[in-house]
PDB file of C-alpha atoms in Angstrom:
ATOM      1  CA  MET A 723      -0.024   0.010  -0.027  1.00 84.00           C
ATOM      2  CA  ALA A 724       1.363   3.369  -0.893  1.00 94.00           C
ATOM      3  CA  LEU A 725       1.694   5.661   2.125  1.00 96.00           C
ATOM      4  CA  TYR A 726       0.937   9.380   1.726  1.00 97.00           C
ATOM      5  CA  TYR A 727       1.848  12.298   4.065  1.00 97.00           C
ATOM      6  CA  TYR A 728       0.512  15.849   3.679  1.00 98.00           C
ATOM      7  CA  ILE A 729       0.597  18.968   5.760  1.00 98.00           C
ATOM      8  CA  ILE A 730      -2.101  21.475   5.234  1.00 98.00           C
ATOM      9  CA  TYR A 731      -3.059  24.934   6.535  1.00 98.00           C
ATOM     10  CA  LYS A 732      -6.671  24.356   7.594  1.00 98.00           C
ATOM     11  CA  PRO A 733      -8.705  27.506   6.940  1.00 97.00           C
ATOM     12  CA  TYR A 734     -10.954  29.071   9.600  1.00 97.00           C
ATOM     13  CA  GLU A 735     -14.453  27.548   9.928  1.00 96.00           C
ATOM     14  CA  VAL A 736     -13.658  24.258   8.143  1.00 97.00           C
ATOM     15  CA  LEU A 737     -14.480  20.914   9.777  1.00 96.00           C
ATOM     16  CA  THR A 738     -11.395  18.594  10.414  1.00 96.00           C
ATOM     17  CA  ARG A 739     -12.952  15.799   8.236  1.00 95.00           C
ATOM     18  CA  PHE A 740     -13.777  15.028   4.706  1.00 95.00           C
ATOM     19  CA  THR A 741     -17.537  14.533   5.134  1.00 93.00           C
ATOM     20  CA  PRO A 742     -19.792  17.579   5.362  1.00 88.00           C
ATOM     21  CA  GLU A 743     -22.093  18.363   8.243  1.00 91.00           C
ATOM     22  CA  GLY A 744     -25.027  20.645   7.580  1.00 93.00           C
ATOM     23  CA  ASN A 745     -23.889  23.681   5.737  1.00 93.00           C
ATOM     24  CA  LYS A 746     -20.340  23.712   7.271  1.00 95.00           C
ATOM     25  CA  ALA A 747     -17.403  23.511   4.943  1.00 95.00           C
ATOM     26  CA  CYS A 748     -15.115  20.447   5.272  1.00 97.00           C
ATOM     27  CA  LEU A 749     -11.657  19.438   4.178  1.00 97.00           C
ATOM     28  CA  ALA A 750     -12.997  17.974   0.900  1.00 96.00           C
ATOM     29  CA  ASP A 751     -14.014  21.546  -0.131  1.00 96.00           C
ATOM     30  CA  TYR A 752     -10.338  22.517  -0.131  1.00 96.00           C
ATOM     31  CA  PHE A 753      -8.074  19.504  -0.516  1.00 96.00           C
ATOM     32  CA  LYS A 754      -7.931  16.632  -2.975  1.00 96.00           C
ATOM     33  CA  VAL A 755      -6.114  13.623  -1.528  1.00 96.00           C
ATOM     34  CA  PRO A 756      -6.379   9.785  -1.985  1.00 95.00           C
ATOM     35  CA  PRO A 757      -9.604   8.405  -0.467  1.00 93.00           C
ATOM     36  CA  ASP A 758      -7.926   6.555   2.426  1.00 95.00           C
ATOM     37  CA  VAL A 759      -6.098   9.644   3.696  1.00 97.00           C
ATOM     38  CA  TYR A 760      -7.373  11.204   6.939  1.00 95.00           C
ATOM     39  CA  PRO A 761      -6.464  13.977   9.385  1.00 96.00           C
ATOM     40  CA  VAL A 762      -4.338  13.023  12.379  1.00 92.00           C
ATOM     41  CA  GLY A 763      -5.919  14.481  15.483  1.00 85.00           C
ATOM     42  CA  ARG A 764      -8.218  17.374  15.171  1.00 88.00           C
ATOM     43  CA  LEU A 765      -8.303  21.119  14.927  1.00 93.00           C
ATOM     44  CA  ASP A 766     -11.453  22.892  15.949  1.00 93.00           C
ATOM     45  CA  TYR A 767     -13.858  24.316  13.364  1.00 95.00           C
ATOM     46  CA  ASP A 768     -12.999  27.856  14.558  1.00 95.00           C
ATOM     47  CA  SER A 769      -9.291  27.286  14.670  1.00 97.00           C
ATOM     48  CA  GLU A 770      -6.850  27.322  11.750  1.00 97.00           C
ATOM     49  CA  GLY A 771      -3.317  26.172  10.840  1.00 98.00           C
ATOM     50  CA  LEU A 772      -1.334  23.011  10.718  1.00 98.00           C
ATOM     51  CA  LEU A 773      -2.928  19.646  10.224  1.00 97.00           C
ATOM     52  CA  ILE A 774      -1.311  16.399   9.094  1.00 97.00           C
ATOM     53  CA  LEU A 775      -3.102  14.143   6.675  1.00 97.00           C
ATOM     54  CA  THR A 776      -2.007  10.583   6.129  1.00 97.00           C
ATOM     55  CA  ASN A 777      -3.024   6.954   5.601  1.00 96.00           C
ATOM     56  CA  ASP A 778      -0.130   5.656   7.761  1.00 95.00           C
ATOM     57  CA  LYS A 779      -1.894   4.112  10.794  1.00 93.00           C
ATOM     58  CA  ALA A 780       1.412   3.665  12.671  1.00 91.00           C
ATOM     59  CA  LEU A 781       2.127   7.339  12.473  1.00 91.00           C
ATOM     60  CA  ASN A 782      -1.308   8.198  13.510  1.00 86.00           C
ATOM     61  CA  GLN A 783      -1.070   6.023  16.616  1.00 84.00           C
ATOM     62  CA  GLN A 784       2.378   7.237  17.644  1.00 85.00           C
ATOM     63  CA  LEU A 785       1.413  10.952  17.270  1.00 83.00           C
ATOM     64  CA  LEU A 786      -1.806  10.587  19.343  1.00 77.00           C
ATOM     65  CA  LEU A 787      -0.280   8.623  22.223  1.00 75.00           C
ATOM     66  CA  PRO A 788       0.007  11.036  25.234  1.00 68.00           C
ATOM     67  CA  GLN A 789       3.245   9.477  26.453  1.00 70.00           C
ATOM     68  CA  HIS A 790       4.977  10.854  23.326  1.00 70.00           C
ATOM     69  CA  ALA A 791       4.088  14.413  24.488  1.00 76.00           C
ATOM     70  CA  HIS A 792       4.736  16.104  21.171  1.00 88.00           C
ATOM     71  CA  GLU A 793       5.325  19.816  21.222  1.00 93.00           C
ATOM     72  CA  ARG A 794       2.453  21.805  19.659  1.00 95.00           C
ATOM     73  CA  GLU A 795       2.898  25.553  19.161  1.00 97.00           C
ATOM     74  CA  TYR A 796      -0.143  27.765  18.944  1.00 98.00           C
ATOM     75  CA  TRP A 797      -0.231  31.496  18.101  1.00 98.00           C
ATOM     76  CA  VAL A 798      -3.176  32.948  19.965  1.00 97.00           C
ATOM     77  CA  GLN A 799      -4.750  36.448  19.543  1.00 97.00           C
ATOM     78  CA  VAL A 800      -6.498  37.415  22.782  1.00 96.00           C
ATOM     79  CA  ASP A 801      -9.115  39.965  23.786  1.00 95.00           C
ATOM     80  CA  GLY A 802      -7.569  42.674  25.965  1.00 93.00           C
ATOM     81  CA  ALA A 803      -4.141  43.836  27.171  1.00 93.00           C
ATOM     82  CA  VAL A 804      -2.784  40.556  28.357  1.00 94.00           C
ATOM     83  CA  THR A 805      -0.440  40.806  31.407  1.00 94.00           C
ATOM     84  CA  ARG A 806       2.808  39.120  32.251  1.00 94.00           C
ATOM     85  CA  GLU A 807       1.031  37.674  35.316  1.00 96.00           C
ATOM     86  CA  ALA A 808      -1.585  36.051  33.097  1.00 96.00           C
ATOM     87  CA  VAL A 809       1.087  34.531  30.865  1.00 97.00           C
ATOM     88  CA  GLN A 810       2.880  33.151  33.971  1.00 97.00           C
ATOM     89  CA  GLN A 811      -0.327  31.601  35.086  1.00 97.00           C
ATOM     90  CA  LEU A 812      -0.674  29.903  31.722  1.00 97.00           C
ATOM     91  CA  GLU A 813       2.855  28.570  32.074  1.00 97.00           C
ATOM     92  CA  VAL A 814       2.406  26.928  35.529  1.00 97.00           C
ATOM     93  CA  GLY A 815      -0.956  25.546  34.654  1.00 96.00           C
ATOM     94  CA  VAL A 816      -4.646  26.642  35.110  1.00 96.00           C
ATOM     95  CA  GLU A 817      -7.850  24.796  35.963  1.00 96.00           C
ATOM     96  CA  ILE A 818     -10.121  24.243  33.017  1.00 95.00           C
ATOM     97  CA  ASN A 819     -13.264  22.232  32.566  1.00 93.00           C
ATOM     98  CA  VAL A 820     -12.825  19.068  30.408  1.00 90.00           C
ATOM     99  CA  ASP A 821     -15.833  16.856  29.952  1.00 89.00           C
ATOM    100  CA  GLY A 822     -17.548  18.207  33.037  1.00 91.00           C
ATOM    101  CA  LYS A 823     -14.495  17.733  35.327  1.00 93.00           C
ATOM    102  CA  LEU A 824     -11.940  20.223  36.491  1.00 94.00           C
ATOM    103  CA  TYR A 825      -8.533  19.531  34.979  1.00 95.00           C
ATOM    104  CA  ARG A 826      -5.202  21.258  35.816  1.00 96.00           C
ATOM    105  CA  THR A 827      -3.138  21.809  32.700  1.00 95.00           C
ATOM    106  CA  LYS A 828       0.400  20.695  32.544  1.00 95.00           C
ATOM    107  CA  LYS A 829       3.224  23.213  32.534  1.00 96.00           C
ATOM    108  CA  CYS A 830       3.698  24.960  29.139  1.00 97.00           C
ATOM    109  CA  ARG A 831       5.682  27.693  27.594  1.00 97.00           C
ATOM    110  CA  ALA A 832       4.022  31.044  26.928  1.00 98.00           C
ATOM    111  CA  GLU A 833       5.192  34.464  25.828  1.00 97.00           C
ATOM    112  CA  ILE A 834       3.716  37.650  24.470  1.00 97.00           C
ATOM    113  CA  PHE A 835       4.667  38.594  20.897  1.00 96.00           C
ATOM    114  CA  ASP A 836       6.383  41.967  20.666  1.00 94.00           C
ATOM    115  CA  GLU A 837       4.552  42.629  17.395  1.00 92.00           C
ATOM    116  CA  GLU A 838       1.821  40.962  15.361  1.00 92.00           C
ATOM    117  CA  PRO A 839       3.119  37.657  13.881  1.00 95.00           C
ATOM    118  CA  LEU A 840       3.091  37.194  10.094  1.00 92.00           C
ATOM    119  CA  LEU A 841       0.102  35.094   9.167  1.00 94.00           C
ATOM    120  CA  PRO A 842      -2.326  34.876   6.301  1.00 94.00           C
ATOM    121  CA  PRO A 843      -5.395  37.095   6.839  1.00 91.00           C
ATOM    122  CA  ARG A 844      -8.396  35.303   8.343  1.00 92.00           C
ATOM    123  CA  ASN A 845     -11.633  35.308   6.350  1.00 86.00           C
ATOM    124  CA  PRO A 846     -13.672  36.739   7.893  1.00 87.00           C
ATOM    125  CA  PRO A 847     -11.299  38.848  10.007  1.00 87.00           C
ATOM    126  CA  ILE A 848     -11.792  39.201  13.822  1.00 86.00           C
ATOM    127  CA  ARG A 849     -14.087  42.012  14.951  1.00 82.00           C
ATOM    128  CA  PHE A 850     -11.756  44.941  15.333  1.00 77.00           C
ATOM    129  CA  ARG A 851     -12.357  47.388  18.217  1.00 79.00           C
ATOM    130  CA  LYS A 852     -10.076  50.443  18.363  1.00 79.00           C
ATOM    131  CA  SER A 853     -10.280  50.903  22.120  1.00 83.00           C
ATOM    132  CA  ILE A 854      -9.429  47.267  23.078  1.00 84.00           C
ATOM    133  CA  PRO A 855      -6.026  45.786  22.353  1.00 89.00           C
ATOM    134  CA  ALA A 856      -5.785  42.320  20.730  1.00 92.00           C
ATOM    135  CA  PRO A 857      -2.206  41.084  21.376  1.00 94.00           C
ATOM    136  CA  TRP A 858      -0.772  37.747  20.411  1.00 97.00           C
ATOM    137  CA  ILE A 859       0.661  34.993  22.610  1.00 97.00           C
ATOM    138  CA  LYS A 860       2.821  32.097  21.632  1.00 98.00           C
ATOM    139  CA  MET A 861       1.919  28.907  23.631  1.00 98.00           C
ATOM    140  CA  VAL A 862       3.889  25.653  23.430  1.00 97.00           C
ATOM    141  CA  LEU A 863       1.977  22.702  24.858  1.00 95.00           C
ATOM    142  CA  GLN A 864       2.611  18.990  25.145  1.00 91.00           C
ATOM    143  CA  GLU A 865      -0.984  17.930  25.566  1.00 87.00           C
ATOM    144  CA  GLY A 866      -4.145  18.523  23.570  1.00 82.00           C
ATOM    145  CA  LYS A 867      -7.360  18.415  25.523  1.00 86.00           C
ATOM    146  CA  ASN A 868     -10.516  19.493  23.777  1.00 85.00           C
ATOM    147  CA  ARG A 869     -10.523  23.269  23.134  1.00 91.00           C
ATOM    148  CA  GLN A 870      -7.627  23.519  25.716  1.00 95.00           C
ATOM    149  CA  VAL A 871      -5.937  26.651  24.519  1.00 96.00           C
ATOM    150  CA  ARG A 872      -9.221  28.634  24.406  1.00 96.00           C
ATOM    151  CA  ARG A 873     -10.147  27.382  27.818  1.00 96.00           C
ATOM    152  CA  MET A 874      -6.691  28.301  29.179  1.00 97.00           C
ATOM    153  CA  THR A 875      -6.724  31.932  27.959  1.00 97.00           C
ATOM    154  CA  ALA A 876     -10.331  32.372  29.150  1.00 97.00           C
ATOM    155  CA  ALA A 877      -9.293  31.025  32.606  1.00 97.00           C
ATOM    156  CA  VAL A 878      -6.756  33.929  32.992  1.00 97.00           C
ATOM    157  CA  GLY A 879      -9.281  36.491  31.825  1.00 96.00           C
ATOM    158  CA  PHE A 880      -8.342  36.891  28.148  1.00 96.00           C
ATOM    159  CA  PRO A 881     -10.707  35.116  25.713  1.00 96.00           C
ATOM    160  CA  THR A 882      -9.204  33.781  22.417  1.00 96.00           C
ATOM    161  CA  LEU A 883     -10.146  35.799  19.308  1.00 96.00           C
ATOM    162  CA  ARG A 884      -8.089  33.877  16.768  1.00 97.00           C
ATOM    163  CA  LEU A 885      -6.165  30.596  17.106  1.00 98.00           C
ATOM    164  CA  VAL A 886      -3.581  29.200  14.792  1.00 98.00           C
ATOM    165  CA  ARG A 887      -1.642  25.922  15.248  1.00 97.00           C
ATOM    166  CA  TYR A 888       1.717  26.973  13.900  1.00 98.00           C
ATOM    167  CA  ARG A 889       3.888  23.975  14.635  1.00 97.00           C
ATOM    168  CA  ILE A 890       4.012  20.291  15.666  1.00 95.00           C
ATOM    169  CA  GLU A 891       7.579  19.406  16.663  1.00 95.00           C
ATOM    170  CA  LEU A 892       9.738  20.541  13.665  1.00 97.00           C
ATOM    171  CA  ILE A 893       6.860  20.828  11.118  1.00 97.00           C
ATOM    172  CA  THR A 894       5.491  24.359  10.688  1.00 97.00           C
ATOM    173  CA  VAL A 895       3.102  26.259   8.429  1.00 97.00           C
ATOM    174  CA  ALA A 896       5.743  28.937   7.811  1.00 96.00           C
ATOM    175  CA  GLY A 897       5.234  30.487   4.406  1.00 95.00           C
ATOM    176  CA  MET A 898       1.913  28.664   3.784  1.00 97.00           C
ATOM    177  CA  GLN A 899      -1.326  30.366   3.034  1.00 97.00           C
ATOM    178  CA  SER A 900      -4.727  29.280   4.266  1.00 96.00           C
ATOM    179  CA  GLY A 901      -5.877  26.313   2.123  1.00 97.00           C
ATOM    180  CA  ASP A 902      -2.306  25.316   1.112  1.00 98.00           C
ATOM    181  CA  ILE A 903      -1.218  21.646   0.957  1.00 98.00           C
ATOM    182  CA  MET A 904       2.256  20.256   0.876  1.00 98.00           C
ATOM    183  CA  GLU A 905       3.325  16.551   0.392  1.00 97.00           C
ATOM    184  CA  LEU A 906       6.193  15.165   2.541  1.00 97.00           C
ATOM    185  CA  GLY A 907       8.191  12.008   2.257  1.00 96.00           C
ATOM    186  CA  ARG A 908       7.958   9.306   4.937  1.00 95.00           C
ATOM    187  CA  GLU A 909      11.530   9.738   6.246  1.00 95.00           C
ATOM    188  CA  GLU A 910      11.152  13.497   6.362  1.00 96.00           C
ATOM    189  CA  ILE A 911       7.855  13.527   8.271  1.00 96.00           C
ATOM    190  CA  TYR A 912       9.026  10.941  10.819  1.00 95.00           C
ATOM    191  CA  ARG A 913      12.329  12.895  11.330  1.00 95.00           C
ATOM    192  CA  LYS A 914      10.540  16.149  11.726  1.00 96.00           C
ATOM    193  CA  LEU A 915       8.060  14.657  14.245  1.00 93.00           C
ATOM    194  CA  LYS A 916      10.956  12.986  16.120  1.00 91.00           C
ATOM    195  CA  LEU A 917       9.442   9.538  15.668  1.00 89.00           C
ATOM    196  CA  LYS A 918      11.054   6.271  14.738  1.00 82.00           C
ATOM    197  CA  ALA A 919       9.724   4.882  11.439  1.00 77.00           C
ATOM    198  CA  ARG A 920       8.919   1.170  11.949  1.00 72.00           C
TER     199      ARG A 920
END
């Protein structure tokens, strides 16, 4: 069986699957790949950025196992002038609600961008309000609970306005536009994900 590996920049308001649901856009509206290729993990409908597509079940299993603790880097635009204290809280861990239970997030790395990062424009753009700042934070996590980043920034008082997954380990969406797709070779993707190809 031929194995395929793609990285895509998932656009905003697109489902992380190839089958439509209601009138929501799905991956099939943007990307043409072999029929047995599926996304690894998920990226929320209202989030954008890096997603890996493959038909390599071994890669899928390794990437999703919590003990591998892969680094995932998110660029997060938040509502309001985020403080150093709030960023420090994110780093040490905050309590969020996951499936009706309180969960304390693991330590992560977080920092405020000095200036707006270079990203493709979002369509539609976030609602701009002159009087309220909307700074960006870089967050590097090694876990991926449902809507975790949004719940974390809300927990420290700064709701997420825009969320982009920029990187998983050494794979990034640098230079990609929303809706772009790139094919990678097997050795390259395993190396960049710091996994052993079996």
